[in-house]
GROMACS .gro file of C-alpha atoms in nm:
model
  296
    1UNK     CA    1  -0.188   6.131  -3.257
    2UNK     CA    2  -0.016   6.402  -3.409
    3UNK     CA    3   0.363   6.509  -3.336
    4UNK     CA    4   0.270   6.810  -3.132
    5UNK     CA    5   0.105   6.592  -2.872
    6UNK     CA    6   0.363   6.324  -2.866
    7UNK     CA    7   0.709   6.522  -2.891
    8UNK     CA    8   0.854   6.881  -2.829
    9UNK     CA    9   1.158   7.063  -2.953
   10UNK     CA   10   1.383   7.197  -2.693
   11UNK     CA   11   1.548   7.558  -2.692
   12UNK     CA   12   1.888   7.381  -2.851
   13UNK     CA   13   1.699   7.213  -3.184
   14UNK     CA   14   1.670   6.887  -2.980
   15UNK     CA   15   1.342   6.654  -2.999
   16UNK     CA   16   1.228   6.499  -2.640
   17UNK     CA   17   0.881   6.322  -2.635
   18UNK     CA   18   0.667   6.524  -2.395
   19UNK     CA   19   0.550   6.205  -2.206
   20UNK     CA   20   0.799   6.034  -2.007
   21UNK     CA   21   0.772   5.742  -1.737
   22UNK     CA   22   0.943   5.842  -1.385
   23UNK     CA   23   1.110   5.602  -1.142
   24UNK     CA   24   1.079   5.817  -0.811
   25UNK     CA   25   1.088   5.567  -0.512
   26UNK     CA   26   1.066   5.262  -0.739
   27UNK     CA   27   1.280   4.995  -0.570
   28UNK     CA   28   1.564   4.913  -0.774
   29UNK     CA   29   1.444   4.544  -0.754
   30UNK     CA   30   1.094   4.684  -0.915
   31UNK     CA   31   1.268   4.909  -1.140
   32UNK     CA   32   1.392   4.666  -1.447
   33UNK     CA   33   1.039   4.551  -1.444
   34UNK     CA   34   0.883   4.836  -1.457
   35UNK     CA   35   1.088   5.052  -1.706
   36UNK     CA   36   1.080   4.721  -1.942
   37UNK     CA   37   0.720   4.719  -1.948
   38UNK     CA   38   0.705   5.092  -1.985
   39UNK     CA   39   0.914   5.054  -2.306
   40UNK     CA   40   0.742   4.801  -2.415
   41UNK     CA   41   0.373   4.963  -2.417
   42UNK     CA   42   0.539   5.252  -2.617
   43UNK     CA   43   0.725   5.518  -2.330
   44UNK     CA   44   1.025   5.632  -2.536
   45UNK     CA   45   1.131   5.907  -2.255
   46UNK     CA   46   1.304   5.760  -1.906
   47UNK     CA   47   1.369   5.956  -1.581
   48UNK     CA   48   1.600   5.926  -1.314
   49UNK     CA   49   1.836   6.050  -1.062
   50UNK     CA   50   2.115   5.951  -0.885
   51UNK     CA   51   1.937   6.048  -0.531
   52UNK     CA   52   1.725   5.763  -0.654
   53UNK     CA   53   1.915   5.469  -0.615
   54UNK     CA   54   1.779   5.297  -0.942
   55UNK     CA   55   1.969   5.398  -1.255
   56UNK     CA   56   2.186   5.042  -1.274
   57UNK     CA   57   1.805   4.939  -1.317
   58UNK     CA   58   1.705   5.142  -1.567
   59UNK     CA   59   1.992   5.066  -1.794
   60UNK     CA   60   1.945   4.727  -1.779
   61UNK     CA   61   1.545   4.735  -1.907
   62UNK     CA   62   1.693   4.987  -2.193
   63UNK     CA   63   1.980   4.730  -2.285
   64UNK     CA   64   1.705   4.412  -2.265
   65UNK     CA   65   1.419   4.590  -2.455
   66UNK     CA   66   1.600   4.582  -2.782
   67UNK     CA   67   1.545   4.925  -2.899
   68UNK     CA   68   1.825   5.129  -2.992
   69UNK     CA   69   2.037   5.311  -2.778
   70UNK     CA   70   1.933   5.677  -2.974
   71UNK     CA   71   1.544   5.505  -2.960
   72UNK     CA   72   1.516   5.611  -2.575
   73UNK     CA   73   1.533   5.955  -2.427
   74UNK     CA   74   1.730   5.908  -2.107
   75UNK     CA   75   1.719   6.205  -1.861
   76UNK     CA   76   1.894   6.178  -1.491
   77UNK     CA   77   1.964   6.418  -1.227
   78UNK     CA   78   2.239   6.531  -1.042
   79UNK     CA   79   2.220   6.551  -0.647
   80UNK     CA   80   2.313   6.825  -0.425
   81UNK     CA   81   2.594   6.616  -0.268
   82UNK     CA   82   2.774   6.616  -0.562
   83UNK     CA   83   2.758   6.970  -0.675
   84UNK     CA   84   3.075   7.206  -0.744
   85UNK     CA   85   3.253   7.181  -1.073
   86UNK     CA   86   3.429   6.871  -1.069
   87UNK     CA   87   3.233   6.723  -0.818
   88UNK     CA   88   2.969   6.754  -1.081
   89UNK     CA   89   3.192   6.626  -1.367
   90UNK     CA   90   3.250   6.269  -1.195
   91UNK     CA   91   2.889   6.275  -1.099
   92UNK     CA   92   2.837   6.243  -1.498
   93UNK     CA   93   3.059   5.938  -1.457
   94UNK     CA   94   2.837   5.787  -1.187
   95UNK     CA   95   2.539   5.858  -1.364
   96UNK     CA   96   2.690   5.729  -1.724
   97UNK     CA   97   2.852   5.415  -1.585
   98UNK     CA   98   2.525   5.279  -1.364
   99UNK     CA   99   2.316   5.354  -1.664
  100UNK     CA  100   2.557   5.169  -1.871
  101UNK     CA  101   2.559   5.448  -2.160
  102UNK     CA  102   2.860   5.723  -2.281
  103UNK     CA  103   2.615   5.989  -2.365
  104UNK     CA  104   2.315   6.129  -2.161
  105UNK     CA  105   2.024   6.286  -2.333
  106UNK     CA  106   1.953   6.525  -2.046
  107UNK     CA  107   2.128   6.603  -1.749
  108UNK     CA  108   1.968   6.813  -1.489
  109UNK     CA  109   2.076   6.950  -1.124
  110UNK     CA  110   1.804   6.791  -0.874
  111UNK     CA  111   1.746   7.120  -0.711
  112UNK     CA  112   1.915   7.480  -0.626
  113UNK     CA  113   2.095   7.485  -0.334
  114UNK     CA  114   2.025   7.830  -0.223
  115UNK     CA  115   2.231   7.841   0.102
  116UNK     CA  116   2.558   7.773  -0.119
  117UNK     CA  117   2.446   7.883  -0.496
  118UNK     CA  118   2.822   7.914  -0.555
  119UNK     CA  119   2.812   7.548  -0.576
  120UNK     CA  120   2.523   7.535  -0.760
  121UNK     CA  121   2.648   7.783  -1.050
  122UNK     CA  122   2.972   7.603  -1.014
  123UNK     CA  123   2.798   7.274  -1.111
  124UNK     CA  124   2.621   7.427  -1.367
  125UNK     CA  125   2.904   7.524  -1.518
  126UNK     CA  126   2.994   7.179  -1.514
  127UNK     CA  127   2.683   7.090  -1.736
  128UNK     CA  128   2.779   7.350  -1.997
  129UNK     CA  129   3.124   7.167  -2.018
  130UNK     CA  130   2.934   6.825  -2.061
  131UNK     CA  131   2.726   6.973  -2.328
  132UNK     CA  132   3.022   7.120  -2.539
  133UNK     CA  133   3.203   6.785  -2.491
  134UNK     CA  134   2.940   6.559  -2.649
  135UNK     CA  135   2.888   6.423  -2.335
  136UNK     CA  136   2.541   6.569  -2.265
  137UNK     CA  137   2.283   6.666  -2.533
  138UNK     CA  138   2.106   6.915  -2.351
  139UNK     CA  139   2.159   7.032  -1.990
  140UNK     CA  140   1.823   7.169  -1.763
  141UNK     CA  141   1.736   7.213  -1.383
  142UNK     CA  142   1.516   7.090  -1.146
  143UNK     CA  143   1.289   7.266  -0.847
  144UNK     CA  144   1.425   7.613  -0.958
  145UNK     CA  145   1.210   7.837  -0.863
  146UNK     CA  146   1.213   8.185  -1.078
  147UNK     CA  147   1.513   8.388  -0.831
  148UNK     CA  148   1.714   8.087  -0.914
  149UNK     CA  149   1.679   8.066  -1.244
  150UNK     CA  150   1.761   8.420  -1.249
  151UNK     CA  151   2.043   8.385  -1.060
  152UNK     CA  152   2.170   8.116  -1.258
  153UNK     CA  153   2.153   8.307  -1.555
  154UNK     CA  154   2.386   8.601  -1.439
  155UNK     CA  155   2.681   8.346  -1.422
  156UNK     CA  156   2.532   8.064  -1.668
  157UNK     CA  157   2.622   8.104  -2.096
  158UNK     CA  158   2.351   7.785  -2.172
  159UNK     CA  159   2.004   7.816  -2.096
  160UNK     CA  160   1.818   7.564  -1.907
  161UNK     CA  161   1.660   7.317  -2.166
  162UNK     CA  162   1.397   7.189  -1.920
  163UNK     CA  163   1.281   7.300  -1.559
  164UNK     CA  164   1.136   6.955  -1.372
  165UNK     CA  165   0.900   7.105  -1.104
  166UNK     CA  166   0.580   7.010  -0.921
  167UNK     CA  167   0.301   7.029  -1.114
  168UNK     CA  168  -0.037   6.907  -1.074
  169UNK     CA  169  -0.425   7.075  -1.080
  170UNK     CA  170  -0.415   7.167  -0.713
  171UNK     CA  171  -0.006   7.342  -0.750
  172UNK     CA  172  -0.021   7.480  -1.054
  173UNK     CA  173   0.313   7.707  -1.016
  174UNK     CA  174   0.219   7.966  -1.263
  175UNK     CA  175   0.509   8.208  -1.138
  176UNK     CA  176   0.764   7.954  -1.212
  177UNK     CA  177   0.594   7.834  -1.582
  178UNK     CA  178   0.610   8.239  -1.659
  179UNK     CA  179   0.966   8.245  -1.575
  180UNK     CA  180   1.063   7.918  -1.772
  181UNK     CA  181   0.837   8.011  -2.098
  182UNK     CA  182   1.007   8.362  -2.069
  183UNK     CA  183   1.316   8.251  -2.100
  184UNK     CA  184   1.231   7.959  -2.340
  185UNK     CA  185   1.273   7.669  -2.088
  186UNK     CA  186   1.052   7.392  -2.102
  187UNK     CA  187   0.872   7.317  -1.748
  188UNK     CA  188   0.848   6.934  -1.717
  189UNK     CA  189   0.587   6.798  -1.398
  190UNK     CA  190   0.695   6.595  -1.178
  191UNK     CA  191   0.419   6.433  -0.972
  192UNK     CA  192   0.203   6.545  -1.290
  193UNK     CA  193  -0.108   6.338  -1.195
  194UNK     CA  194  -0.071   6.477  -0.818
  195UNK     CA  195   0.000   6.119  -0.642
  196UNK     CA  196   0.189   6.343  -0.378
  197UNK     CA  197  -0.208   6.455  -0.242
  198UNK     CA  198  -0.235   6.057  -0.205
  199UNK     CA  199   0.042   5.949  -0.024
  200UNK     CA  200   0.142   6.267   0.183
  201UNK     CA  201  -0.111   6.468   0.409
  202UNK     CA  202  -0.090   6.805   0.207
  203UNK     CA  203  -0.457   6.939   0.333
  204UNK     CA  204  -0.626   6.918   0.040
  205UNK     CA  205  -0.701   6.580  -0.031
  206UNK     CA  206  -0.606   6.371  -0.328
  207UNK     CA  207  -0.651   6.529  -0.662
  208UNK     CA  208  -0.772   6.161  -0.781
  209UNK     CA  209  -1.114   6.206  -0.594
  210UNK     CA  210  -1.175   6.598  -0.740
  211UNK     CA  211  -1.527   6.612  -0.849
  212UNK     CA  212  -1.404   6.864  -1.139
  213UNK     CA  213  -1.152   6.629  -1.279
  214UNK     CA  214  -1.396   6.297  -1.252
  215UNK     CA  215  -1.675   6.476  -1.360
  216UNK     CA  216  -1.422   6.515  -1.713
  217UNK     CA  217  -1.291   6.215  -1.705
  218UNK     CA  218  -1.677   6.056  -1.681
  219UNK     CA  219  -1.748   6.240  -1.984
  220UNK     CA  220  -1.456   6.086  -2.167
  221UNK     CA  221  -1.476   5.774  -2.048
  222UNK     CA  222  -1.120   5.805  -1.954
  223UNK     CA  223  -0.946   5.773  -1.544
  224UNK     CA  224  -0.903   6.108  -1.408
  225UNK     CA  225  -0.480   6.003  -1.454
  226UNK     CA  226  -0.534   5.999  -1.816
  227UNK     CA  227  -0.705   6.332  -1.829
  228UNK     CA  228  -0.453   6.525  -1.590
  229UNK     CA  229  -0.199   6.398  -1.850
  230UNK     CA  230  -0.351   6.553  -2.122
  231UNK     CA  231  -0.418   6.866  -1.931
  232UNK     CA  232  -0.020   6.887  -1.929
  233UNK     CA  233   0.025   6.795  -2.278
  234UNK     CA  234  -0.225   7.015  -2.437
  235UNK     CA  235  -0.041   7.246  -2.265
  236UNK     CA  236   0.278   7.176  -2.353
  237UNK     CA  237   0.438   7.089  -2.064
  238UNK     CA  238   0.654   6.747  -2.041
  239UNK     CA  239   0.527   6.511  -1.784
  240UNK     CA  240   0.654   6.153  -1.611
  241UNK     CA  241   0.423   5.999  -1.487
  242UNK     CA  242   0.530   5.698  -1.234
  243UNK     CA  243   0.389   5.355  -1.186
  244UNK     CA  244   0.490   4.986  -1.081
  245UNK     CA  245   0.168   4.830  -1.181
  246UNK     CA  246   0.100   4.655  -1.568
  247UNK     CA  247  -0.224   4.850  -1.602
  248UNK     CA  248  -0.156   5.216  -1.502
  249UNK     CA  249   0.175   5.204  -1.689
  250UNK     CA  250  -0.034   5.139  -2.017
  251UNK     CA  251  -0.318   5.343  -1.888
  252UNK     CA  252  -0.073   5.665  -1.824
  253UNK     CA  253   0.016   5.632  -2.212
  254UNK     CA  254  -0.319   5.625  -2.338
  255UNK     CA  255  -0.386   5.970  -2.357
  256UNK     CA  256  -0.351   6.077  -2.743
  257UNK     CA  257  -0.678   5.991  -2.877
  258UNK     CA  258  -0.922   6.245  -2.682
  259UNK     CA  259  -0.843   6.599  -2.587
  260UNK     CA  260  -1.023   6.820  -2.367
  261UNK     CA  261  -1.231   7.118  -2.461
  262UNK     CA  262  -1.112   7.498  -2.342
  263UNK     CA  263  -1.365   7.496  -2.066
  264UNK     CA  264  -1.255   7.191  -1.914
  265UNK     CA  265  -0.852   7.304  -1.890
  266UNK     CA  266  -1.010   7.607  -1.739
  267UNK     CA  267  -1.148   7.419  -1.486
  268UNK     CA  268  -0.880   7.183  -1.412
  269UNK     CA  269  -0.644   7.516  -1.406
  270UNK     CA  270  -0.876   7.662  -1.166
  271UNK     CA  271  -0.842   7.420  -0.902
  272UNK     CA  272  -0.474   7.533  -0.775
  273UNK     CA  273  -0.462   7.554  -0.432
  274UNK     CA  274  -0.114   7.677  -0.421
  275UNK     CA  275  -0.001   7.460  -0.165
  276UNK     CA  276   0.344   7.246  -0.242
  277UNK     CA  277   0.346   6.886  -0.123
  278UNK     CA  278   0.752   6.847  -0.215
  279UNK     CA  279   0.979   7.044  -0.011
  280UNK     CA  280   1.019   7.409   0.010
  281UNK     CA  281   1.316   7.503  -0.208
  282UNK     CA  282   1.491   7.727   0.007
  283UNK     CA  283   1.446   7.461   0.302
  284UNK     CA  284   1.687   7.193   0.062
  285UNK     CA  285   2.047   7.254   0.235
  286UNK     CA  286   2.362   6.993   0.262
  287UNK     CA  287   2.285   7.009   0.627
  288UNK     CA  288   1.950   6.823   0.605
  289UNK     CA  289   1.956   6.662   0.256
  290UNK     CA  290   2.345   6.532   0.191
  291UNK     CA  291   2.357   6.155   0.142
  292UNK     CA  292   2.643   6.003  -0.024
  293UNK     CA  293   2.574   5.912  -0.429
  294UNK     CA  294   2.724   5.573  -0.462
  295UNK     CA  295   3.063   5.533  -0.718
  296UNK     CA  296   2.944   5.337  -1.075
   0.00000   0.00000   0.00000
């Protein structure tokens, strides 16, 4: 395991391990459980959100693993409901209070808002004042698709540290890694091992079953999770993988001793289909995606 597979440097001088454990639609009841065992088989990176309804949760399993508070990487999201300057600024506060901490290691908006990107740059801005406060230690995006990030960055004095998008062998989103590696932006997967093909009817069936990626993972004698993962780390992309269950939690973080061969990350690259199973960015408006983020 060497430190380029396990941890990257973001565009501000600040180290983030590249594998992180998500909590997307974990129960909060599951959550503690699940973070604390993540922790404990070695995850040092956490994601959240507010939209999520879980970050009480994951403070708690930081707070009862015993590790240090500068020992985990803790990375939440702001929601669309809560965007505008100081809308954004309190939203810190909810974030920071449930999660029990004063400082966050990454704060990101949960996606552009394109109908109203006034707001949007407006809560941005309220990032940059989070970072030059202490508050923050590095500010990113999420879902920003390469007009918004352009956008952002006619009104915007901090670069995005991270961009958390889909990505996943069949949506690869090459436009949108282009855009963030131009600019220096790390693009960080969400639904990195494709369990959105699983559990929603995207038409192309779930990346799991490929016969490119188990054909791989036959050959070495790893899941086809474990080798998706070190698709995205080998090339450089952060990824958070999610899981409730013992097993896959310590399955998803044994991926440093094997890497694939050139050929084979050609392959898995070459299986993008180029359909999205989130939703369409410029379909995420107040209007159909407001819900209220509860006070701390």
């Amino acid at each position: 395991m060497s430190e380029n597979d396990t941890h990257t440097t973001l565009n501000n001088g600040l180290r983030m391990p590249l594998l992180g454990f998500g909590v997307f639609q974990t129960p909060p009841d599951e959550t503690r459980e699940a973070v604390a065992e993540a922790l404990r088989v070695g995850y040092r990176l956490v994601d959240t959100a507010a939209a999520y309804g879980n970050e009480r949760e994951v403070g708690e399993a930081i707070r009862a693993s015993g590790l240090d508070r500068d020992e985990v990487f803790i990375e939440t999201k702001v929601w669309i409901s809560d965007f505008g300057y100081d809308e954004t600024l309190h939203a810190f506060d909810k974030s920071a209070g449930k999660l029990g901490v004063d400082t966050l290691d990454l704060f990101i908006l949960h996606q552009a808002l394109p109908t109203d990107f006034d707001k949007t740059v407006a809560a941005y801005r309220a990032l940059e004042t989070l970072l030059e406060g202490g508050k923050v230690r590095a500010i990113g995006v999420s879902n920003f698709m390469p007009d918004h990030l352009a956008r952002l960055m006619e009104h915007a004095t901090v670069v995005p540290a991270v961009n958390q998008v889909e990505v996943h062998p069949y949506f690869t989103q090459p436009a949108v890694q282009a855009a963030d590696a131009d600019r220096g932006v790390l693009t960080q997967a969400w639904s990195p091992i494709g369990g959105i093909t699983a559990y929603r009817d995207t038409g192309t069936g779930s990346v799991f079953e490929d016969p490119t990626i188990t054909a791989i993972a036959a050959a070495h004698g790893k899941t086809p999770a474990q080798v998706m993962l070190r698709w995205h780390l080998q090339a450089g992309r952060s990824a958070i993988p999610k899981s409730v269950k013992p097993h896959r939690i310590a399955e998803n973080f044994d991926v440093f001793d094997f890497a694939l061969t050139a050929d084979q990350t050609a392959a898995i690259d070459a299986l993008d289909t180029g359909i999205r199973g989130g939703p369409e960015p410029e379909a995420v408006t107040l209007e159909t995606f407001a819900r209220e983020i509860p006070e701390a």
